[in-house]
Short mmCIF file of C-alpha atoms in Angstrom, two decimals:
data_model
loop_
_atom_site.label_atom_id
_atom_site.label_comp_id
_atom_site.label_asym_id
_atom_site.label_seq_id
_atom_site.Cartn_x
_atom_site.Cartn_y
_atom_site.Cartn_z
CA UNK A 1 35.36 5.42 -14.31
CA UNK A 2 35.45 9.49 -14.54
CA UNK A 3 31.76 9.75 -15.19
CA UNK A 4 30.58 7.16 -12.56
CA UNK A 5 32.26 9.44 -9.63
CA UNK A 6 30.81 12.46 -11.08
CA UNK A 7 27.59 11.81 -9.83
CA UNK A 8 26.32 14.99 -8.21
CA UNK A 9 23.89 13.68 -5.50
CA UNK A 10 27.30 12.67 -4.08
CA UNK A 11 25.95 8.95 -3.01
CA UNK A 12 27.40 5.53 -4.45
CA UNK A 13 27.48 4.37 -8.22
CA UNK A 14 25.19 3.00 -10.37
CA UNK A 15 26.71 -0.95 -10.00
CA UNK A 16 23.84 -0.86 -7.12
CA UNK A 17 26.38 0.63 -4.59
CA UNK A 18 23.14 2.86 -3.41
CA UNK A 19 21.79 -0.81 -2.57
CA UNK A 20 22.64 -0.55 1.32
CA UNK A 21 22.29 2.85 2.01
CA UNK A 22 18.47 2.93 0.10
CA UNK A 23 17.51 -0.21 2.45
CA UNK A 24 18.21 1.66 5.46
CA UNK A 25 16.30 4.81 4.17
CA UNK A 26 13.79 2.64 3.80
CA UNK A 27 13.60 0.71 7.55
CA UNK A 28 14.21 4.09 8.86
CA UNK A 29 11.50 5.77 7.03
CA UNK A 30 9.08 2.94 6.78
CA UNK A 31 7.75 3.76 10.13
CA UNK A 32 3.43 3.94 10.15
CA UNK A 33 3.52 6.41 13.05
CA UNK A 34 5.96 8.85 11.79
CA UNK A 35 3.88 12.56 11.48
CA UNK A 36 4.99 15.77 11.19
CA UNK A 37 3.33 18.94 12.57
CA UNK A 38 2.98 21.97 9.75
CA UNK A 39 3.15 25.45 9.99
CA UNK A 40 -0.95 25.38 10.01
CA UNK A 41 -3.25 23.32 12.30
CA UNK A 42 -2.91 20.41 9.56
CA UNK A 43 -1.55 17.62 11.12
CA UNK A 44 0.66 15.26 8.95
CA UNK A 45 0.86 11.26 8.98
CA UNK A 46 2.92 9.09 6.88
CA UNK A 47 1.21 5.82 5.63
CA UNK A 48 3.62 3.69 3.71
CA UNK A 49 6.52 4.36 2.27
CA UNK A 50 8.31 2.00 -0.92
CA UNK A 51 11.81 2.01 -2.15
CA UNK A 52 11.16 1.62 -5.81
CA UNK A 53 14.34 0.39 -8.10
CA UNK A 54 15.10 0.52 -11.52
CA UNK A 55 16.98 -1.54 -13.50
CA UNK A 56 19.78 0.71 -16.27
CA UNK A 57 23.08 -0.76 -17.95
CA UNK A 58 25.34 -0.21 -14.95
CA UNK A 59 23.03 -1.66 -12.37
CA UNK A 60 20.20 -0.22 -10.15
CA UNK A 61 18.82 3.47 -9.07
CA UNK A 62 16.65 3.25 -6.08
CA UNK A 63 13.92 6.29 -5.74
CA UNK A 64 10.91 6.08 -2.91
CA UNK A 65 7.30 6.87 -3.07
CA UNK A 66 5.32 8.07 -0.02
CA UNK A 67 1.50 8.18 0.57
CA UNK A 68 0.54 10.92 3.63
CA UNK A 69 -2.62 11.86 5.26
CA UNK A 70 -2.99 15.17 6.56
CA UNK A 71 -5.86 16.88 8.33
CA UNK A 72 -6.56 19.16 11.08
CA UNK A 73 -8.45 16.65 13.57
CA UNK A 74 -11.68 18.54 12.56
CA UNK A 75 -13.34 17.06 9.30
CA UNK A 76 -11.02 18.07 7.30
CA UNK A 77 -8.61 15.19 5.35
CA UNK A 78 -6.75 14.81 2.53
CA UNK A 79 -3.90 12.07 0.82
CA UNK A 80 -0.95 12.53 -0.99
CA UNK A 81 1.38 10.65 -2.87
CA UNK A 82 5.41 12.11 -3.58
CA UNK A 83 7.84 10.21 -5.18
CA UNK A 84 11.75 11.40 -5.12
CA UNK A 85 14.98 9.79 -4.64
CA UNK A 86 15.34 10.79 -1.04
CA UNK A 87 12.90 9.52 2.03
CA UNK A 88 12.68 13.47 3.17
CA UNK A 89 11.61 14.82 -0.78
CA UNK A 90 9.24 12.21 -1.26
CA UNK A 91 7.40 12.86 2.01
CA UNK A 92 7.53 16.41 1.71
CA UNK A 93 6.10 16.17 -1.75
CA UNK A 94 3.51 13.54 -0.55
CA UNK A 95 2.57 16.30 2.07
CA UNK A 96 2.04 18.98 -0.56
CA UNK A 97 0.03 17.06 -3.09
CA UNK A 98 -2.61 16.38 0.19
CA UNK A 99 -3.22 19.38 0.77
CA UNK A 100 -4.47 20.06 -2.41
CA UNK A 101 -7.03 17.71 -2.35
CA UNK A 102 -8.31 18.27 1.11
CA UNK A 103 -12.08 17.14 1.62
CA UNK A 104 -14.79 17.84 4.48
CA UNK A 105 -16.01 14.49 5.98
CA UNK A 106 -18.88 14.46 8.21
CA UNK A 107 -18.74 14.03 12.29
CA UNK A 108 -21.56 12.84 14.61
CA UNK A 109 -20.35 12.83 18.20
CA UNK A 110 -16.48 12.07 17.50
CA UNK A 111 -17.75 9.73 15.52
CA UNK A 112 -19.23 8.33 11.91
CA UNK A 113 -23.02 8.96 11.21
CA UNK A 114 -23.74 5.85 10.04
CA UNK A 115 -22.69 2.41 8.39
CA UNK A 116 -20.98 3.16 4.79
CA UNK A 117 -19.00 0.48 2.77
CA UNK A 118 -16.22 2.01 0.39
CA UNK A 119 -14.42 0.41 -2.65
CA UNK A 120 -11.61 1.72 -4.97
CA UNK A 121 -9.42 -1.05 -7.39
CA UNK A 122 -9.50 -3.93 -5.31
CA UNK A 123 -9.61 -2.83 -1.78
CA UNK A 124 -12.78 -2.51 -0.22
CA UNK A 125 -13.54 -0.80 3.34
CA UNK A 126 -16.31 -1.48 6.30
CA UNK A 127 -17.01 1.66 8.27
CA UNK A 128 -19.56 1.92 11.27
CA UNK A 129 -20.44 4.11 13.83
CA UNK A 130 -19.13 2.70 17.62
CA UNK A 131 -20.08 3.90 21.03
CA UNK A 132 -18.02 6.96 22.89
CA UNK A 133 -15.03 5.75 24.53
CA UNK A 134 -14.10 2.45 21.57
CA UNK A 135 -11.44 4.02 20.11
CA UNK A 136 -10.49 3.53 16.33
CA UNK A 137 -10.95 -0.34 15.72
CA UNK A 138 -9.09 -0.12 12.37
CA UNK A 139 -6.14 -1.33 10.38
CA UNK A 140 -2.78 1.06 10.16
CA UNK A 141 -3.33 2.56 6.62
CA UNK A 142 -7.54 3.58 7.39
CA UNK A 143 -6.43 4.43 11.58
CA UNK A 144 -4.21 7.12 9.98
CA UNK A 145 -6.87 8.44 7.88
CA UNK A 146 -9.31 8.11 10.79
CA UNK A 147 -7.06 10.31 13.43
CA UNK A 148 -5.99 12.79 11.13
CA UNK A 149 -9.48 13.55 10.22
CA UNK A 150 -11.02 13.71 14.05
CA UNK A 151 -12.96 10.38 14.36
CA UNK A 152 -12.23 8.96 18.23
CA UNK A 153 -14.73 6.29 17.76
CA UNK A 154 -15.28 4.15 15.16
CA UNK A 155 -15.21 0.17 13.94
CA UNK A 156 -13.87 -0.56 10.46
CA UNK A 157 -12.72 -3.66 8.60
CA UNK A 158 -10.60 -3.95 5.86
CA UNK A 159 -12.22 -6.94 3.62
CA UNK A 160 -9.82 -6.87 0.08
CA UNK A 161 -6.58 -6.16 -0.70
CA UNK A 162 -3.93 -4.70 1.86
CA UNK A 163 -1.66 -2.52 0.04
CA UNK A 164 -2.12 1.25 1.67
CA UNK A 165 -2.66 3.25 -1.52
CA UNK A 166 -5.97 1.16 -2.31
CA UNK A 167 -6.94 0.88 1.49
CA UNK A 168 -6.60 4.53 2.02
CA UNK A 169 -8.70 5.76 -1.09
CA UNK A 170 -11.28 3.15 -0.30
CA UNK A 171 -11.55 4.96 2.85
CA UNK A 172 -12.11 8.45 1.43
CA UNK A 173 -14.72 6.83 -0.43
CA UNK A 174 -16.87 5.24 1.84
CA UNK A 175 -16.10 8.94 4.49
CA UNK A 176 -17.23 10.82 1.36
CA UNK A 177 -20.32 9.10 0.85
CA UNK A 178 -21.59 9.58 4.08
CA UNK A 179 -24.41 11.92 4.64
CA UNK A 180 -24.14 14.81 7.63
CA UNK A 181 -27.10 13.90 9.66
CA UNK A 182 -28.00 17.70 10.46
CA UNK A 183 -28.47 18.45 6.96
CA UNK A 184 -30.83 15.61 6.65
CA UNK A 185 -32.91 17.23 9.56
CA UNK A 186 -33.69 20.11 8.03
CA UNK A 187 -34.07 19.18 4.61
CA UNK A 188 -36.78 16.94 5.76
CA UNK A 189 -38.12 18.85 8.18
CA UNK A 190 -37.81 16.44 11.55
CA UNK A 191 -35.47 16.67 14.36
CA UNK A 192 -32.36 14.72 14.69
CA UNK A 193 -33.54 12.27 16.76
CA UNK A 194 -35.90 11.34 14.40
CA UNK A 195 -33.10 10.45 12.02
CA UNK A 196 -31.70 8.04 13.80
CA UNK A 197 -34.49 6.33 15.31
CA UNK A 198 -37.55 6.94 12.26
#
């Protein structure tokens, strides 16, 4: 019984005595509009977070993964995903791996430039272009990537599988994909107008 009270995270045993105290973690953490402002003009959102458990010989350790969204409002987005035994490390590490892997998406009026489906695994992602004053039509895992990255307006549907991590990287695929309608104006030579209406 020495070695089981020697634990030096200080917190239960390992006969799943962490059980209670990892499920409220978890309903206190699990929250999809929990965000955190950083010391830059990056702007932080949490997505989902999942109390994962593993099974040893005295019973079961409980760690947590965390997929954020951070950008600055402007274009600029990136995801992360941290996993660590606490809620806080997790997050924190979820934040740092986003912001290395920051993207520029493009913007047209506070909103998309045009229609773009996305896919990744098995989710797969409507995005369209909606009039000024909509709002974000979207789903809790693609809103977050939506408002982090700046777009006010904007219809999406979700049409495969619901779990965050697919939704969110579904998104980023079908924002990445998009085209910047100014740099289609001058590459062909025509005005913007002409873009949009040929």
């Amino acid at each position: 019984m020495a070695e089981l009270n020697n634990n030096p995270r200080g917190g239960g045993n390992e006969r799943g005595g962490n059980d209670r105290r990892g499920a409220g973690n978890d309903r206190r953490g699990n929250n999809n509009e929990q965000s955190r402002t950083g010391d830059s003009d990056l702007k932080e959102k949490v997505v989902a977070i999942n109390r994962v458990a593993k099974v040893v010989k005295g019973g079961r350790r409980f760690s947590f993964s965390a997929i954020v969204v951070v950008g600055d409002g402007n274009g600029t987005v990136g995801y992360g995903l941290g996993k660590a035994n606490e809620v806080t490390d997790a997050i924190a590490k979820g934040i740092d791996d986003a912001k290395k892997n920051l993207v520029k998406v493009p913007l047209y009026k506070h909103t998309v430039p045009h229609v773009m489906e996305g896919k990744y695994s098995g989710g797969f992602v409507l995005v369209q272009p909606a009039a000024a004053g909509t709002g974000v039509i979207a789903g809790g895992a693609m809103r977050a990537v939506f408002e982090s990255a700046g777009i006010k307006d904007v219809l999406a549907k979700s049409k495969g599988s619901s779990n965050p991590h697919n939704v969110v990287k579904a998104t980023f695929d079908a924002l990445l994909k998009m085209r910047d309608p100014m740099q289609i104006a001058q590459a062909r030579g025509i005005t913007l107008a002409q873009v949009f209406n040929g």
